[in-house]
Coordinates of C-alpha atoms in Angstrom, one line a residue:
M1 CA 39.5 -76.2 67.1
H2 CA 42.7 -74.7 66.4
S3 CA 44.9 -77.2 68.2
C4 CA 43.0 -79.8 66.2
K5 CA 44.0 -77.9 62.9
L6 CA 47.5 -78.7 64.2
L7 CA 47.1 -81.9 65.3
E8 CA 45.9 -82.2 61.9
W9 CA 49.3 -80.9 60.5
L10 CA 51.3 -83.3 63.0
M11 CA 49.6 -86.1 61.2
I12 CA 50.4 -85.2 58.1
I13 CA 54.2 -84.5 59.4
K14 CA 54.4 -88.3 60.3
L15 CA 53.0 -89.6 57.4
I16 CA 55.7 -87.8 55.3
V17 CA 58.4 -88.8 58.2
L18 CA 57.6 -92.4 57.4
D19 CA 57.5 -92.2 53.1
I20 CA 61.3 -90.3 53.8
K21 CA 62.0 -93.4 56.3
K22 CA 62.3 -95.6 52.6
F23 CA 65.1 -93.5 51.8
N24 CA 67.0 -94.4 55.0
N25 CA 68.3 -91.2 55.6
T26 CA 68.2 -91.3 59.3
S27 CA 69.7 -87.9 60.3
L28 CA 67.2 -86.4 58.0
I29 CA 64.5 -88.6 60.0
Q30 CA 66.1 -87.6 63.0
N31 CA 65.8 -84.4 62.8
L32 CA 61.9 -84.0 61.4
L33 CA 61.2 -85.9 64.9
K34 CA 62.6 -83.6 66.9
C35 CA 61.0 -80.9 65.5
L36 CA 57.5 -82.9 65.2
K37 CA 58.5 -83.3 69.2
K38 CA 58.8 -79.5 69.2
L39 CA 55.9 -79.4 67.3
K40 CA 53.2 -81.1 69.6
N41 CA 54.6 -79.9 72.7
M42 CA 54.0 -76.4 71.1
A43 CA 50.3 -77.5 70.7
W44 CA 49.7 -78.4 74.1
N45 CA 51.8 -75.0 75.9
Y46 CA 49.6 -71.9 74.1
T47 CA 46.6 -71.0 72.3
Y48 CA 46.2 -70.0 68.8
D49 CA 46.2 -66.0 69.9
Q50 CA 49.4 -66.6 72.4
L51 CA 51.0 -68.2 68.7
L52 CA 49.9 -65.0 67.0
K53 CA 51.4 -62.8 69.4
K54 CA 54.9 -64.1 69.7
A55 CA 55.1 -64.2 65.7
Y56 CA 53.8 -60.8 65.4
S57 CA 56.1 -59.6 68.5
S58 CA 59.2 -61.3 66.3
I59 CA 58.7 -58.8 63.1
P60 CA 61.0 -55.9 63.2
K61 CA 60.3 -52.8 63.8
T62 CA 61.2 -51.9 60.5
S63 CA 58.6 -53.8 58.7
K64 CA 56.0 -52.5 60.6
E65 CA 56.7 -48.6 59.6
T66 CA 54.6 -47.5 57.1
S67 CA 56.3 -44.2 57.1
R68 CA 57.4 -42.3 53.4
F69 CA 61.4 -42.8 52.2
E70 CA 62.3 -39.2 50.8
V71 CA 65.8 -39.7 49.3
P72 CA 67.6 -36.9 50.4
T73 CA 68.6 -33.8 47.9
I74 CA 71.8 -32.5 47.4
S75 CA 73.3 -29.3 48.1
G76 CA 75.6 -27.5 46.7
G77 CA 77.2 -25.4 43.6
F78 CA 79.5 -24.8 41.0
E79 CA 83.4 -23.3 41.5
G80 CA 85.0 -22.5 38.5
N81 CA 84.8 -25.9 36.1
R82 CA 83.9 -28.3 39.1
T83 CA 80.8 -29.0 41.3
H84 CA 80.8 -28.8 45.0
V85 CA 78.7 -31.0 47.3
S86 CA 78.4 -29.8 50.8
N87 CA 76.1 -32.6 52.6
L88 CA 77.2 -35.9 50.7
K89 CA 78.0 -37.1 54.6
Q90 CA 74.8 -36.6 55.7
I91 CA 73.1 -38.2 52.5
A92 CA 75.3 -41.4 52.9
S93 CA 74.5 -41.7 56.8
K94 CA 70.7 -41.0 56.5
L95 CA 70.3 -43.8 53.7
G96 CA 72.6 -46.2 56.1
R97 CA 75.5 -46.3 53.5
D98 CA 79.3 -45.9 53.7
I99 CA 80.1 -42.6 52.4
N100 CA 83.1 -44.1 49.8
H101 CA 80.3 -46.6 48.6
L102 CA 78.1 -43.9 47.6
M103 CA 81.7 -41.3 46.4
K104 CA 82.5 -44.4 43.8
F105 CA 78.7 -44.7 42.4
L106 CA 78.4 -40.9 41.6
L107 CA 82.1 -41.0 40.3
K108 CA 81.6 -43.7 38.0
D109 CA 78.2 -42.7 37.1
L110 CA 79.2 -39.3 36.0
A111 CA 82.4 -40.8 34.5
T112 CA 84.3 -38.1 36.1
T113 CA 86.6 -37.4 39.1
G114 CA 86.4 -35.9 42.8
E115 CA 88.2 -35.0 45.9
W116 CA 87.1 -33.8 49.8
K117 CA 88.5 -30.3 50.8
G118 CA 87.3 -29.7 54.0
N119 CA 83.5 -30.8 54.3
N120 CA 82.8 -30.2 50.5
F121 CA 83.4 -33.4 47.6
Y122 CA 84.7 -31.4 44.3
F123 CA 83.1 -33.1 41.3
V124 CA 85.5 -32.7 38.2
G125 CA 83.2 -30.8 35.9
K126 CA 79.7 -28.9 36.1
F127 CA 76.6 -31.0 37.1
N128 CA 73.3 -29.6 38.2
S129 CA 71.7 -30.3 41.0
R130 CA 68.6 -32.2 39.5
M131 CA 71.3 -34.7 37.3
L132 CA 72.7 -35.0 40.5
N133 CA 69.9 -36.1 42.6
E134 CA 68.5 -38.2 39.6
K135 CA 72.0 -40.2 40.5
V136 CA 71.3 -40.3 44.1
A137 CA 67.7 -41.7 43.6
K138 CA 69.1 -44.0 40.8
Y139 CA 71.6 -45.1 43.8
V140 CA 68.7 -45.4 46.3
K141 CA 66.9 -47.6 43.6
E142 CA 70.0 -50.1 43.0
F143 CA 71.8 -50.5 46.4
V144 CA 69.2 -49.0 49.0
T145 CA 65.9 -50.0 48.4
C146 CA 64.5 -53.7 48.8
N147 CA 63.6 -55.1 45.5
Q148 CA 60.3 -57.0 47.2
C149 CA 58.8 -54.7 49.9
E150 CA 60.5 -51.5 48.8
K151 CA 61.7 -50.1 51.6
P152 CA 65.1 -48.6 52.6
D153 CA 65.7 -51.1 55.4
T154 CA 68.5 -53.1 53.8
E155 CA 71.9 -53.6 54.4
I156 CA 74.7 -54.4 51.9
H157 CA 76.9 -57.5 52.4
K158 CA 80.0 -59.4 50.6
E159 CA 80.4 -62.9 50.3
K160 CA 82.9 -64.7 48.4
G161 CA 82.8 -62.0 46.3
I162 CA 79.5 -61.3 45.6
T163 CA 77.6 -58.3 46.8
F164 CA 73.9 -58.9 48.5
K165 CA 71.8 -56.5 49.5
Q166 CA 69.6 -57.9 52.7
C167 CA 66.3 -56.7 53.4
Q168 CA 65.7 -55.7 57.6
A169 CA 62.0 -55.7 56.8
C170 CA 61.0 -58.3 54.8
G171 CA 64.0 -60.6 54.9
A172 CA 64.2 -60.6 51.0
R173 CA 68.2 -60.8 49.6
S174 CA 69.3 -60.1 46.5
S175 CA 72.1 -59.7 44.3
T176 CA 73.7 -56.3 43.4
R177 CA 77.0 -55.5 41.6
S178 CA 80.0 -54.3 43.0
L179 CA 81.5 -51.3 43.0
K180 CA 85.5 -51.4 42.4

C-alpha cells in the first residue's frame, strides 16, 4: 500500500517535470530526473518501516533529549567598589559559548568595564547576584536558546559580517546581533 502512494508521488513529480520542460531549463529537468530515478529505486528497496527507521536515525540526539535546561547561576561577591565572579568560565562552558562573547555581552549590558585576576572576573561597580543572573538569563535567551524549539543546542556562526544562531536540534537558523 505504501509503495502505491510512493508511485502516485512519482507520477505527480513526472507531471511537474513535463510542465517544467515548457520553460526549456534542461539542467533543472536533468536534476529532477536524477532525483526521480533515485526515488523510484528507493521505493522498491525499502519498506515504509525501514524508511521511517532510517529517517529517525538521522535525527540528531540533541533533538530527542527532553531534559530541562537550567541556566547556571553566578557565584561571587563584592570587593570594595567592584564585583567579582568566580565561575564565569564554567558558565560559558556550560552554555557552549566562548568566554569572551559572554564577557562582552555582560560588560555592554551592565555598561561597565572589567578585568581578569586569576580565575575571577571583576566588574567595576556593585552588581548583586540577582541582577547578574538576570543578565545571564537574557544572554541565554538571545544567544543560546533556539527561537523555534527553545533548546540550548545552538552554535553561533558569522557569514559575510552577519551573525547567525544555528540550532543543532531542529536545524532552524536565525540572525542575531553581533557584539563588538
